[in-house]
XYZ file of C-alpha atoms in Angstrom:
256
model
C 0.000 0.000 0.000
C 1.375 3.547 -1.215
C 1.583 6.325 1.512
C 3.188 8.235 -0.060
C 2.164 11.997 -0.954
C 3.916 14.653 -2.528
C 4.436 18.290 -1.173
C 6.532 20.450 -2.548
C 7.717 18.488 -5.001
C 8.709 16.010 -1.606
C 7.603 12.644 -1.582
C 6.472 12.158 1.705
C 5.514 9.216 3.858
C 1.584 9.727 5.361
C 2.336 7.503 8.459
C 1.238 8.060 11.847
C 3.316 7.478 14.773
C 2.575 3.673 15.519
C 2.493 3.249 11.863
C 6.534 3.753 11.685
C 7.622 2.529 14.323
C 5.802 -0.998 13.261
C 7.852 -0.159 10.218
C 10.879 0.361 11.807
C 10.534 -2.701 14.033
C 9.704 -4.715 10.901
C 12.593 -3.859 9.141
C 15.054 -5.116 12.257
C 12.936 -8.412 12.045
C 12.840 -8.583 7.972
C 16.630 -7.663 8.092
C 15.582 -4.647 5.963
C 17.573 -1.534 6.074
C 15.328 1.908 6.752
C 16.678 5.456 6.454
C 14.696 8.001 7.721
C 14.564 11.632 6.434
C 12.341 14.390 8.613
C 11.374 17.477 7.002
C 9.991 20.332 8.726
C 9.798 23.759 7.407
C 13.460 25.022 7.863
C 14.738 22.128 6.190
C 12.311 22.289 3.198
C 13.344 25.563 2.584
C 16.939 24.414 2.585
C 16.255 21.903 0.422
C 14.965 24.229 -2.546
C 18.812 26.262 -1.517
C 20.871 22.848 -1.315
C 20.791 20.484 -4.166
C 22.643 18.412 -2.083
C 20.742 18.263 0.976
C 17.225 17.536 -1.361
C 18.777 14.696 -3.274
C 19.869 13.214 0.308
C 16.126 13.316 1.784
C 14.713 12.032 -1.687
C 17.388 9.143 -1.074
C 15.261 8.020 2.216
C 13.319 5.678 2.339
C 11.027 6.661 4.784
C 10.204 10.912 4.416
C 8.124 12.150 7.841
C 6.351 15.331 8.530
C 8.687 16.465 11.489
C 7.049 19.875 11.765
C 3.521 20.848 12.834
C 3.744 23.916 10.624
C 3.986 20.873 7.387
C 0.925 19.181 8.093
C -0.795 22.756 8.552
C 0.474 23.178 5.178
C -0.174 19.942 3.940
C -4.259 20.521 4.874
C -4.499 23.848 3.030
C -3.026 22.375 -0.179
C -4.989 19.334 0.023
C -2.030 16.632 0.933
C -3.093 14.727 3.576
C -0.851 13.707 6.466
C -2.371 12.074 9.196
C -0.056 13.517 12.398
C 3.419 15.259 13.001
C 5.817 12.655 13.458
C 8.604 14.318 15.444
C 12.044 13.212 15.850
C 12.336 13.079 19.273
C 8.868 11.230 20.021
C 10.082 8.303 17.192
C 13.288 8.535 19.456
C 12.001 7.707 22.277
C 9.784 4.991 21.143
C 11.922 3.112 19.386
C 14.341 3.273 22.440
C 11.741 1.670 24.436
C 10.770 -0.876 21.930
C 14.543 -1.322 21.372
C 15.072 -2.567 24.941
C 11.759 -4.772 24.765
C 12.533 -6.703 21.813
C 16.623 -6.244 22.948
C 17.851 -4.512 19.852
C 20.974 -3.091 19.983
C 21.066 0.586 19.435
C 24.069 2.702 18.336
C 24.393 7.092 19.559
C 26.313 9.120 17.239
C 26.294 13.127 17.388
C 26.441 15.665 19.953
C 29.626 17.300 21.676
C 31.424 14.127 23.711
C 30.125 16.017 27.411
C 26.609 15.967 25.628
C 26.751 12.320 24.494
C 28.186 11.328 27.912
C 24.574 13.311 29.835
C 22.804 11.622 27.486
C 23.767 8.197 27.847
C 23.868 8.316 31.685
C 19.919 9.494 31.254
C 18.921 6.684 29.221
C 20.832 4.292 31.298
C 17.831 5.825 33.877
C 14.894 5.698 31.473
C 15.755 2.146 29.587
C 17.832 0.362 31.555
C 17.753 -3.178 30.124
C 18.885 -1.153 26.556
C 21.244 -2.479 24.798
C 24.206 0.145 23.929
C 26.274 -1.280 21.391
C 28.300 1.775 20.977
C 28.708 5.767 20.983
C 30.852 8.626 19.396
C 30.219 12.084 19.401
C 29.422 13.902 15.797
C 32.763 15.795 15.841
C 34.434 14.145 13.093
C 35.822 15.378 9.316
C 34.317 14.206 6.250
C 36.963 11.989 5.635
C 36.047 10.033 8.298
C 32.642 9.017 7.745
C 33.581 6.238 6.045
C 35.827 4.744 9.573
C 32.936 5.896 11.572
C 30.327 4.255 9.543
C 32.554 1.018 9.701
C 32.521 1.362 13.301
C 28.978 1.293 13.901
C 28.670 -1.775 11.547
C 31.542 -3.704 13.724
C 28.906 -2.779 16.794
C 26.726 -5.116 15.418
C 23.992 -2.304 16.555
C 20.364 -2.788 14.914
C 19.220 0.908 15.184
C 21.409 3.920 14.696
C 20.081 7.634 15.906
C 22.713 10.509 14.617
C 22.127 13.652 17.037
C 23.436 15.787 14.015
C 22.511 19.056 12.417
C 21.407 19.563 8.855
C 22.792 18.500 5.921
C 25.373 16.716 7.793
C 23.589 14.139 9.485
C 21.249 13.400 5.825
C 24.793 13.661 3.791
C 26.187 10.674 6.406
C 22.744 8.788 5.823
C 22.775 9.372 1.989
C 26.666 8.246 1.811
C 27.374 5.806 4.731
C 23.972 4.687 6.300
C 24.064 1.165 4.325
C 27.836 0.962 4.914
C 26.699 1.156 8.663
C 24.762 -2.357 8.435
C 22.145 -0.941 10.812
C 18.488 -1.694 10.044
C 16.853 1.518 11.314
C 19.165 5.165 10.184
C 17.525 8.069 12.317
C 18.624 11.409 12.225
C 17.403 13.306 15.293
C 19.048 16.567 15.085
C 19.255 18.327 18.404
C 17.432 15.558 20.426
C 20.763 14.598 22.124
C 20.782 18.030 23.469
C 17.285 17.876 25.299
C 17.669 14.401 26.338
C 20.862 15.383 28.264
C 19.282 18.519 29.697
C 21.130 21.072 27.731
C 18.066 22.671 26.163
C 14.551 22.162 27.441
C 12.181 21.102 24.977
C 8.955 23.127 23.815
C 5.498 22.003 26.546
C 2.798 20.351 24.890
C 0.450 22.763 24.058
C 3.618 25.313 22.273
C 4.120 22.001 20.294
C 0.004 21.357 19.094
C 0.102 25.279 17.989
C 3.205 24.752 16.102
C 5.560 26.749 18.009
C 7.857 24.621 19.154
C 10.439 26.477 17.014
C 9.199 29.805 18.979
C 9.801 28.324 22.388
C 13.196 27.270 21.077
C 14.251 31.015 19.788
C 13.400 32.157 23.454
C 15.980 29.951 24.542
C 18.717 30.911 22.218
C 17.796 34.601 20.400
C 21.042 35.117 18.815
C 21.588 31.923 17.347
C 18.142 30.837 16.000
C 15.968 34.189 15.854
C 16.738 35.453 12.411
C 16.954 31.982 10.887
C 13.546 30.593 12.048
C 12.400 34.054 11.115
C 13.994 34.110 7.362
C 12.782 30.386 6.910
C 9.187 30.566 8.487
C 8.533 33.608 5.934
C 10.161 31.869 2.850
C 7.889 28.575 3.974
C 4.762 31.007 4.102
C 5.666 32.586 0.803
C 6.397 28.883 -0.562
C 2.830 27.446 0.676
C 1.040 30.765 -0.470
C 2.683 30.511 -3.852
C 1.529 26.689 -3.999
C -1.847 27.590 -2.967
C -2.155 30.198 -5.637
C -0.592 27.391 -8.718
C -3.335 25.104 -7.456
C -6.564 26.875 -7.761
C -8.036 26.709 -11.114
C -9.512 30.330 -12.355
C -13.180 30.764 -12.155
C -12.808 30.691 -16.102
C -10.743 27.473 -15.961
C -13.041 26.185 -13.341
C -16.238 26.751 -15.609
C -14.278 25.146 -18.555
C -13.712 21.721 -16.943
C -17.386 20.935 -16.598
């Protein structure tokens, strides 16, 4: 059965939450290999500025509404896409089914003080996971390759990269099947608010679609004038689309 549903010229995956993590979990039991791309607004933006970044997301094989503010968007241009399926959330629940089932899981990103926060915290939330290795996500290009080889010698199952964009979809696109993992996540900043270091949006911020807002309060000067650039060229991108899609009254009366 085909999900799939294109936005923005993105192929994207209508799955609900449950829906990929059964798809995830098959894929460890099938021996399948899964990489995930998320797209929120920011990053499909960037993906109309970086050929290289696009071509890595169209690579996925699973594509997930990550933002609130692309189903929103999704609805008004008549793409349907059931839920937000955010990073973190798939994160966490394929941690816990990961220590159920006893997959072994593999953590690469974050600064190495980061990494080390965030392991001792999931050693409190999942302690029967299995770890079957770490590194933090400070290494040159010309080791992905050696770091990708790594995880593979782990014999790890699932593999999360707490990475920013493009780097963490470049290492999927290049070395996620060198990695012999089943499951290739890229969860951006999640290390970060797992270990503490920034404090993730409440609920209700994150059903209004302003998770991104709660995040510029926390850091001004880093974020505020890129989620401001790339919420307006996302605006001007679905307003544009909206405009393409609807026929002319003439055009309208025509097709009947």
């Amino acid at each position: 059965m085909n999900h799939r549903q294109t936005l923005f010229g993105v192929a994207l995956d209508a799955l609900t939450m449950d829906e990929t993590v059964q798809r995830c979990l098959d894929a460890v039991r099938r021996g399948e290999q899964i990489e995930i791309g998320m797209v929120n607004a920011a990053k499909l933006v960037n993906m109309r500025r970086d050929p290289r970044l696009a071509a890595a997301v169209a690579g996925c094989d699973l594509v997930l509404a990550d933002g609130q503010a692309v189903v929103w968007a999704g609805r008004v241009l008549g793409v349907r896409l059931p839920e937000r399926v955010a990073g973190i959330d798939l994160f966490m629940r394929l941690l816990a089914a990961a220590e159920t089932a006893d997959i072994p899981v593999y953590l690469l990103g974050a600064r190495q003080d980061v990494l080390e926060l965030m392991l001792r915290r999931i050693s409190e939330k999942f302690p029967a996971l299995r770890v079957a290795g770490s590194r933090n996500g400070y290494f040159a290009d010309a080791d992905q390759g050696p770091v990708a080889e790594d995880v593979a010698r782990s014999g790890a199952r699932l593999l999360f990269l707490g990475m920013t964009s493009p780097k963490k979809e470049i290492f999927t696109a290049g070395y996620g099947e060198r990695t012999g993992a089943h499951v290739v996540h890229g969860v951006g900043g999640s290390f970060d608010i797992l270990a503490g270091i920034t404090k993730r949006a409440p609920l209700v911020w994150q059903r209004m679609g302003l998770e991104w807002f709660y995040r510029t309060l926390q850091e001004p000067r880093r974020l505020g004038k890129r989620y401001l650039t790339t919420n307006a060229a996302f605006l001007l991108m679905t307003v544009r689309e909206l405009i393409h899609r609807t026929p002319s009254a003439g055009s309208a009366n025509r097709s009947h």
